[in-house]
C-alpha positions as MATLAB code, in Angstrom:
seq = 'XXXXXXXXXXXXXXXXXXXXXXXXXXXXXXXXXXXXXXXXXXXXXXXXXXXXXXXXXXXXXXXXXXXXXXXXXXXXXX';
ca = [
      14.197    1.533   25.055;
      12.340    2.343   21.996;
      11.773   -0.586   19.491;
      13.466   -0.774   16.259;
      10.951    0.286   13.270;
      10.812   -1.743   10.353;
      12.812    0.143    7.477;
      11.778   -1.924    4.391;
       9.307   -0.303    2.833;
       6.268   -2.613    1.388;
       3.455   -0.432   -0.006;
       5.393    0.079   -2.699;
       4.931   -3.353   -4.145;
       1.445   -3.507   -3.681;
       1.763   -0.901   -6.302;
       4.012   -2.316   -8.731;
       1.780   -5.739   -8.618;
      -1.350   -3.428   -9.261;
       0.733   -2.090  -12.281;
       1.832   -5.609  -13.437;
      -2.466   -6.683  -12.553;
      -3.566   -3.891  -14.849;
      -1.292   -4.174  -17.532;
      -0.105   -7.624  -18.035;
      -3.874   -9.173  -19.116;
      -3.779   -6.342  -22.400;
      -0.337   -6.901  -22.960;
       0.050  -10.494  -23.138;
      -3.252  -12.089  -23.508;
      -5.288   -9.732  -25.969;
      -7.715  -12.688  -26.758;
      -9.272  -12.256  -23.330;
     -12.277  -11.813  -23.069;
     -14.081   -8.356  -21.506;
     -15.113   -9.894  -18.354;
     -11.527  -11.264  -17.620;
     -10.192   -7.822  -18.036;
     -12.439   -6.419  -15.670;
     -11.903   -8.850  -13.134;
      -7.968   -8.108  -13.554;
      -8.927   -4.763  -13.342;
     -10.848   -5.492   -9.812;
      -7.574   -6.907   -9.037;
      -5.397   -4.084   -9.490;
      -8.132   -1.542   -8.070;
      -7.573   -3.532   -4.511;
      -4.358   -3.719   -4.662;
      -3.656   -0.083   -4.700;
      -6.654    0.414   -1.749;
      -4.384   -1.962    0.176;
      -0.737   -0.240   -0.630;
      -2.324    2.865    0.249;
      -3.388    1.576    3.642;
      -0.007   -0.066    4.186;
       1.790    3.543    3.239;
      -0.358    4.986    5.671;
       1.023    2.492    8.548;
       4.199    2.710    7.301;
       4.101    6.991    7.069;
       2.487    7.301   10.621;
      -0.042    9.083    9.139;
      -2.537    7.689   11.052;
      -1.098    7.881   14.618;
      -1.396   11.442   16.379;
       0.315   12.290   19.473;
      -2.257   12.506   22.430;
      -2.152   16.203   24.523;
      -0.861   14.673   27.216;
       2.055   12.872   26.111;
       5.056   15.073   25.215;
       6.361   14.534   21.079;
       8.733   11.937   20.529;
      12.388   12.562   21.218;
      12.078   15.397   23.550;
      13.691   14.802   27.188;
      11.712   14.234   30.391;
      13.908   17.179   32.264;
      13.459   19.888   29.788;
];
């Protein structure tokens, strides 16, 4: 038996907090000083590295069927 796949999709809040880490220190705060927005910039920058990894895991885009094993789904007798 094959095992169940996980269906809920989680890259794509890595990139709604790199959204909120972007936007939320000019929007609210706009006494901040430069280095503070950079840093939240920082923030934001690895979050989207990291949701882009996870949407690679989660796509299969990284996994490539080996020659000698036959695709997935296709019956041993045919």
């Amino acid at each position: 038996m094959t095992e169940p796949k996980n269906e809920t999709p989680v890259a794509v809040w890595y990139f709604i907090g790199a959204t909120f880490a972007g936007a939320l220190p000019n929007l609210l705060f706009p006494g901040l000083d430069a280095w503070v927005r950079v840093l939240f910039i920082l923030v934001a920058l690895v979050l989207i590295f990291a949701g882009f990894a996870q949407l690679r895991r989660e796509t299969g885009w990284g996994t490539k069927p080996k020659r000698d094993e036959p695709p997935a789904g296709a019956s041993p007798g045919a």
